[in-house]
Short mmCIF file of C-alpha atoms and ligand atoms in Angstrom, two decimals:
data_model
loop_
_atom_site.label_atom_id
_atom_site.label_comp_id
_atom_site.label_asym_id
_atom_site.label_seq_id
_atom_site.Cartn_x
_atom_site.Cartn_y
_atom_site.Cartn_z
CA MET A 1 -0.45 24.34 4.98
CA LEU A 2 0.34 20.64 4.47
CA LYS A 3 -2.84 18.83 3.50
CA PRO A 4 -3.28 15.42 5.18
CA ILE A 5 -3.06 12.01 3.60
CA VAL A 6 -6.26 10.02 4.08
CA VAL A 7 -5.94 6.24 3.73
CA VAL A 8 -9.09 4.23 3.04
CA GLY A 9 -8.47 0.53 3.47
CA SER A 10 -7.84 -2.58 5.50
CA ILE A 11 -6.67 -3.01 9.08
CA ASN A 12 -5.40 -6.53 9.90
CA LEU A 13 -3.65 -8.56 12.51
CA ASP A 14 -0.79 -10.43 10.80
CA LEU A 15 -0.08 -13.99 11.99
CA VAL A 16 3.44 -14.58 10.71
CA ALA A 17 5.33 -17.89 10.46
CA ARG A 18 8.97 -17.90 9.36
CA ALA A 19 10.40 -20.95 7.65
CA HIS A 20 13.24 -21.98 5.36
CA HIS A 21 10.95 -21.62 2.37
CA ILE A 22 7.32 -21.04 1.50
CA PRO A 23 5.65 -24.49 1.33
CA ARG A 24 4.47 -25.78 -2.03
CA PRO A 25 0.82 -26.96 -2.30
CA GLY A 26 0.47 -30.17 -0.28
CA GLU A 27 3.83 -29.75 1.49
CA THR A 28 4.18 -29.62 5.31
CA ILE A 29 7.29 -27.95 6.69
CA ILE A 30 8.59 -27.06 10.15
CA GLY A 31 8.77 -23.33 10.79
CA SER A 32 11.38 -21.54 12.88
CA ASP A 33 9.40 -18.74 14.47
CA PHE A 34 5.88 -17.32 14.94
CA GLN A 35 4.94 -13.71 15.70
CA THR A 36 1.95 -11.41 15.40
CA PHE A 37 2.27 -7.91 13.95
CA TYR A 38 -0.13 -5.07 13.25
CA GLY A 39 -0.76 -4.96 9.50
CA GLY A 40 -3.32 -4.52 6.74
CA LYS A 41 -2.34 -2.72 3.55
CA GLY A 42 -4.38 0.35 4.46
CA ALA A 43 -3.19 0.61 8.06
CA ASN A 44 0.42 -0.03 7.00
CA GLN A 45 0.27 2.84 4.51
CA ALA A 46 -1.27 5.12 7.14
CA VAL A 47 1.38 4.31 9.77
CA ALA A 48 4.16 4.69 7.18
CA ALA A 49 2.95 8.17 6.17
CA ALA A 50 2.45 9.29 9.78
CA LYS A 51 5.92 8.03 10.83
CA LEU A 52 7.38 10.13 8.00
CA GLY A 53 5.84 13.10 9.80
CA HIS A 54 2.84 13.66 7.51
CA PRO A 55 -0.60 14.34 9.07
CA THR A 56 -2.56 11.17 8.32
CA PHE A 57 -6.12 9.93 8.81
CA MET A 58 -7.34 6.34 8.49
CA VAL A 59 -10.82 5.41 7.26
CA GLY A 60 -11.59 1.75 7.95
CA ASN A 61 -13.07 -0.86 10.26
CA VAL A 62 -11.95 -3.05 13.10
CA GLY A 63 -14.03 -5.82 14.68
CA ASP A 64 -15.50 -5.86 18.20
CA ASP A 65 -13.13 -8.73 19.15
CA SER A 66 -10.04 -8.29 21.32
CA PHE A 67 -7.87 -7.58 18.26
CA GLY A 68 -10.03 -4.58 17.30
CA SER A 69 -9.00 -2.29 20.15
CA GLU A 70 -5.33 -3.35 19.79
CA LEU A 71 -5.39 -2.54 16.06
CA ARG A 72 -6.92 0.89 16.69
CA GLN A 73 -4.35 1.59 19.42
CA ALA A 74 -1.49 0.55 17.09
CA LEU A 75 -2.67 3.10 14.53
CA GLN A 76 -2.82 5.80 17.20
CA ASP A 77 0.62 4.84 18.52
CA GLY A 78 1.90 5.20 14.95
CA GLY A 79 0.57 8.78 14.86
CA VAL A 80 -2.54 8.11 12.74
CA LYS A 81 -5.85 9.86 13.48
CA THR A 82 -8.55 7.21 13.93
CA ASP A 83 -11.78 9.23 14.30
CA ALA A 84 -13.02 7.65 11.03
CA VAL A 85 -12.14 4.08 12.09
CA LYS A 86 -15.34 2.26 13.11
CA THR A 87 -15.71 -0.73 15.39
CA VAL A 88 -18.19 -3.11 13.75
CA THR A 89 -19.79 -6.34 14.96
CA GLY A 90 -17.69 -9.40 14.12
CA SER A 91 -14.05 -10.30 13.79
CA SER A 92 -11.20 -8.02 12.78
CA GLY A 93 -9.29 -8.67 9.57
CA VAL A 94 -6.45 -11.17 9.83
CA ALA A 95 -3.64 -12.13 7.47
CA LEU A 96 -1.82 -15.49 7.53
CA ILE A 97 1.70 -14.85 6.31
CA THR A 98 4.62 -17.19 5.60
CA ILE A 99 8.10 -15.71 5.22
CA GLY A 100 10.93 -17.65 3.56
CA SER A 101 14.65 -17.30 4.34
CA SER A 102 15.23 -14.63 1.67
CA GLY A 103 12.43 -12.46 3.06
CA GLU A 104 9.93 -13.53 0.38
CA ASN A 105 6.34 -13.99 1.53
CA ASN A 106 2.91 -15.26 0.70
CA ILE A 107 -0.24 -13.93 2.32
CA VAL A 108 -3.83 -15.08 2.81
CA VAL A 109 -6.12 -12.28 4.01
CA VAL A 110 -9.45 -12.99 5.73
CA PRO A 111 -11.13 -9.56 5.54
CA GLY A 112 -13.57 -9.75 8.50
CA ALA A 113 -14.49 -6.17 9.47
CA ASN A 114 -12.77 -4.78 6.35
CA ALA A 115 -15.49 -6.36 4.21
CA LEU A 116 -18.07 -4.16 5.99
CA LEU A 117 -16.53 -0.86 4.82
CA THR A 118 -19.39 0.43 2.66
CA PRO A 119 -19.90 3.51 0.47
CA ASP A 120 -22.33 4.75 3.20
CA GLN A 121 -19.44 4.78 5.65
CA LEU A 122 -17.42 6.89 3.21
CA GLU A 123 -20.32 9.35 3.10
CA GLU A 124 -20.08 9.60 6.90
CA ALA A 125 -16.32 10.11 6.57
CA ALA A 126 -16.73 12.83 3.89
CA PRO A 127 -15.57 15.69 6.19
CA VAL A 128 -12.29 13.81 6.76
CA LEU A 129 -11.92 12.79 3.09
CA ARG A 130 -12.54 16.34 1.81
CA GLN A 131 -9.47 17.66 3.67
CA ALA A 132 -7.13 15.21 1.91
CA GLY A 133 -4.16 16.26 -0.20
CA PHE A 134 -3.96 12.65 -1.36
CA ILE A 135 -6.28 9.69 -0.84
CA LEU A 136 -4.59 6.27 -0.72
CA ALA A 137 -6.57 3.08 -1.37
CA GLN A 138 -5.95 -0.63 -1.97
CA LEU A 139 -8.22 -3.58 -2.76
CA GLU A 140 -8.71 -5.32 0.60
CA ILE A 141 -12.09 -3.59 1.02
CA PRO A 142 -15.21 -4.05 -1.19
CA LEU A 143 -14.68 -2.95 -4.78
CA ASP A 144 -17.90 -0.87 -4.84
CA THR A 145 -16.47 1.17 -1.94
CA VAL A 146 -13.27 1.82 -3.92
CA GLU A 147 -15.39 2.78 -6.95
CA TYR A 148 -17.38 5.23 -4.81
CA LEU A 149 -14.10 6.61 -3.47
CA GLY A 150 -12.87 7.15 -7.04
CA GLU A 151 -16.00 9.17 -7.86
CA PHE A 152 -15.67 11.13 -4.62
CA ALA A 153 -12.00 11.92 -5.28
CA ALA A 154 -12.69 13.03 -8.86
CA LYS A 155 -15.68 15.18 -7.81
CA ASN A 156 -13.64 16.90 -5.10
CA GLY A 157 -10.46 17.29 -7.17
CA ILE A 158 -8.40 15.12 -4.77
CA PRO A 159 -5.73 12.84 -6.29
CA LEU A 160 -6.31 9.12 -5.63
CA MET A 161 -3.39 6.67 -5.46
CA LEU A 162 -4.65 3.13 -6.00
CA ASP A 163 -2.51 0.17 -5.00
CA PRO A 164 -4.28 -2.62 -6.92
CA ALA A 165 -3.52 -5.28 -4.31
CA PRO A 166 -4.70 -7.99 -4.22
CA ALA A 167 -4.91 -7.67 -8.01
CA ARG A 168 -8.16 -8.18 -9.90
CA ASP A 169 -9.78 -6.84 -13.04
CA LEU A 170 -10.80 -3.23 -12.46
CA PRO A 171 -13.71 -1.31 -14.00
CA ALA A 172 -12.72 1.34 -16.58
CA ALA A 173 -14.78 3.95 -14.70
CA LEU A 174 -12.64 3.45 -11.59
CA LEU A 175 -9.33 3.51 -13.47
CA LYS A 176 -10.27 6.87 -15.03
CA ASN A 177 -10.56 8.36 -11.55
CA VAL A 178 -7.11 7.15 -10.49
CA ASN A 179 -4.26 9.66 -10.38
CA TRP A 180 -1.47 7.12 -9.69
CA LEU A 181 -1.88 3.36 -10.23
CA THR A 182 0.94 1.49 -8.46
CA PRO A 183 0.95 -2.30 -9.04
CA ASN A 184 3.92 -4.53 -8.24
CA GLU A 185 5.26 -7.03 -10.77
CA SER A 186 2.77 -9.85 -10.12
CA GLU A 187 -0.19 -7.45 -9.91
CA THR A 188 0.87 -5.90 -13.22
CA GLU A 189 0.87 -9.37 -14.82
CA ILE A 190 -2.69 -9.95 -13.62
CA LEU A 191 -3.85 -6.52 -14.83
CA VAL A 192 -2.25 -6.70 -18.29
CA LYS A 193 -2.60 -10.49 -18.69
CA ALA A 194 1.00 -10.87 -19.88
CA ASP A 195 4.38 -11.82 -18.42
CA VAL A 196 6.22 -8.90 -16.87
CA ARG A 197 9.82 -9.08 -15.64
CA GLY A 198 11.47 -6.31 -13.66
CA ASP A 199 14.80 -7.05 -15.36
CA ASP A 200 13.27 -6.79 -18.85
CA PRO A 201 12.69 -3.10 -19.73
CA ALA A 202 10.69 -4.02 -22.86
CA SER A 203 8.10 -5.96 -20.84
CA THR A 204 7.78 -3.31 -18.12
CA SER A 205 7.55 -0.49 -20.65
CA SER A 206 4.83 -2.16 -22.66
CA ALA A 207 2.86 -3.15 -19.53
CA ALA A 208 3.06 0.42 -18.21
CA GLU A 209 1.83 1.81 -21.55
CA GLN A 210 -1.04 -0.68 -21.56
CA LEU A 211 -2.02 0.34 -18.03
CA LEU A 212 -1.78 4.04 -18.88
CA ALA A 213 -4.09 3.47 -21.85
CA SER A 214 -6.65 1.85 -19.50
CA GLY A 215 -7.38 5.18 -17.77
CA PRO A 216 -5.16 6.27 -14.86
CA GLN A 217 -3.32 9.58 -15.22
CA HIS A 218 0.03 8.09 -14.14
CA VAL A 219 1.41 4.59 -13.62
CA LEU A 220 4.21 3.47 -11.35
CA LEU A 221 5.31 -0.17 -11.40
CA LYS A 222 6.93 -1.38 -8.18
CA LEU A 223 9.62 -3.86 -9.23
CA GLY A 224 11.21 -4.85 -5.89
CA ALA A 225 14.98 -5.25 -6.27
CA HIS A 226 14.70 -3.67 -9.75
CA GLY A 227 13.38 -0.40 -8.35
CA CYS A 228 10.38 1.20 -10.00
CA PHE A 229 9.20 2.28 -13.41
CA ILE A 230 7.33 5.56 -13.92
CA ALA A 231 5.06 6.16 -16.92
CA GLU A 232 3.28 9.49 -17.35
CA ARG A 233 1.32 10.80 -20.32
CA ASP A 234 3.47 12.65 -22.88
CA LYS A 235 6.62 12.31 -20.79
CA PRO A 236 9.64 10.01 -21.14
CA GLN A 237 9.41 6.85 -19.03
CA GLN A 238 11.81 6.69 -16.08
CA VAL A 239 13.44 3.85 -14.13
CA ILE A 240 14.39 4.56 -10.53
CA PRO A 241 16.84 1.97 -9.15
CA ALA A 242 16.29 0.22 -5.80
CA PHE A 243 18.77 0.53 -2.94
CA PRO A 244 20.70 -2.70 -2.39
CA ILE A 245 19.70 -4.13 1.00
CA LYS A 246 19.65 -7.48 2.79
CA ALA A 247 15.95 -8.37 2.89
CA VAL A 248 14.68 -10.15 5.99
CA ASP A 249 10.94 -9.57 5.47
CA SER A 250 9.36 -8.05 2.36
CA THR A 251 5.91 -7.75 4.01
CA ALA A 252 4.50 -4.23 3.54
CA ALA A 253 7.41 -2.97 1.39
CA GLY A 254 4.84 -1.90 -1.20
CA ASP A 255 2.81 -0.15 1.50
CA ALA A 256 5.91 1.69 2.73
CA PHE A 257 6.60 2.71 -0.87
CA ASN A 258 3.10 4.09 -1.58
CA ALA A 259 2.95 6.12 1.61
CA ALA A 260 6.40 7.63 1.04
CA PHE A 261 5.67 8.34 -2.62
CA ALA A 262 2.52 10.29 -1.63
CA VAL A 263 4.45 12.13 1.10
CA GLY A 264 7.11 13.13 -1.46
CA LEU A 265 4.56 14.33 -4.02
CA LEU A 266 2.70 16.35 -1.38
CA ARG A 267 5.97 17.99 -0.37
CA GLY A 268 6.16 19.23 -3.98
CA GLU A 269 8.90 16.86 -5.12
CA SER A 270 8.87 15.49 -8.67
CA PRO A 271 7.67 11.92 -9.29
CA SER A 272 11.26 10.70 -9.75
CA GLU A 273 12.48 12.40 -6.54
CA SER A 274 9.44 11.07 -4.66
CA ALA A 275 10.08 7.57 -6.06
CA ARG A 276 13.74 7.65 -4.92
CA PHE A 277 12.57 8.65 -1.43
CA ALA A 278 9.96 5.87 -1.56
CA CYS A 279 12.60 3.31 -2.65
CA ALA A 280 14.63 4.26 0.44
CA VAL A 281 11.63 3.88 2.76
CA ALA A 282 10.76 0.49 1.20
CA ALA A 283 14.40 -0.67 1.48
CA ILE A 284 14.48 0.13 5.19
CA SER A 285 11.15 -1.65 5.70
CA VAL A 286 12.41 -4.90 4.12
CA SER A 287 15.47 -4.88 6.37
CA ARG A 288 13.14 -5.17 9.41
CA HIS A 289 10.58 -7.70 10.59
CA GLY A 290 6.82 -7.14 10.51
CA ALA A 291 4.50 -4.75 8.70
CA GLN A 292 3.81 -1.62 10.79
CA PRO A 293 6.90 -2.03 13.05
CA SER A 294 9.14 -1.95 9.95
CA MET A 295 8.15 1.58 8.90
CA PRO A 296 10.95 4.11 9.39
CA THR A 297 10.82 7.65 10.73
CA LEU A 298 11.87 10.59 8.54
CA GLU A 299 15.13 10.89 10.50
CA GLU A 300 15.95 7.24 9.79
CA VAL A 301 15.29 7.74 6.07
CA GLU A 302 17.45 10.86 5.94
CA ALA A 303 20.28 9.00 7.69
CA PHE A 304 19.89 6.09 5.24
CA LEU A 305 20.00 8.43 2.22
CA GLU A 306 23.19 10.08 3.46
O1 RIB B 1 0.96 -5.52 2.31
C1 RIB B 1 1.18 -6.32 3.45
C2 RIB B 1 -0.11 -6.54 4.17
O2 RIB B 1 -0.96 -7.33 3.36
C3 RIB B 1 0.01 -7.30 5.45
O3 RIB B 1 0.25 -6.49 6.56
C4 RIB B 1 -1.31 -8.07 5.53
O4 RIB B 1 -2.12 -7.68 6.59
C5 RIB B 1 -1.98 -7.84 4.17
O5 RIB B 1 -2.95 -6.88 4.24
#
């Protein structure tokens, strides 16, 4: 039987302004469009996995404001089970996002309810977590909760995929409990404290080796238009190319990728096959606007791959 994916992470409302470019510090520009979307790295990953047809649970928090019930409903509409999503006192998480004309973005997240996701809450969610075939986490919830999750995953023999976003220094004890560490280019630079360029195989290879030496069992670098780079212990490194696509909004491309990569691995595909599938899912997501609404169904991915 297919074991579920359990995502532990953030649930946000995205406030999205589109403009010709992302303003520099101190610059005021006129935007072209404003929309709200359901987002949050955790919720995006959960919706992406569920839309690909995989049974998926979300563990997280929404606030008791008007956004909270909408955010929970959006998860349910996306096919995600929300029994382990709590409504807490205070505001829901929000993200202020600017999108430039090539689909590039910058994001400020105000965590709100996500900051109240404690290790105690994970203890309450243990019956859901224990069923997982893969646990997916990111860093928009308190770090001590992610550390607890790492210990829980290791103790229960469940693989943990950690998307280190937003990037920050991570404790060695947590990294040792990570099965797949999946930073993008800028997050890799922060983690290894060196320049990394997707079009420079020497820099990506050395960064991936450095990350592998820091503890995780496997490393996958998400390199946007340059595809992804897989580094596993005692195996040759692999580069999986991206699919060429006209990007309109890169928001949540990394979330789409992580969810699809976990879905592929749980279906028994190899890391390179799962990464190719994930590159397709991410490519479709960047060709559409918004975070959760950009996630494709399995049928759409199969049609794209044909
Ligand atoms: O990864 C994209 C997500 O980052 C957005 O949906 C936003 O909510 C932030 O969490």
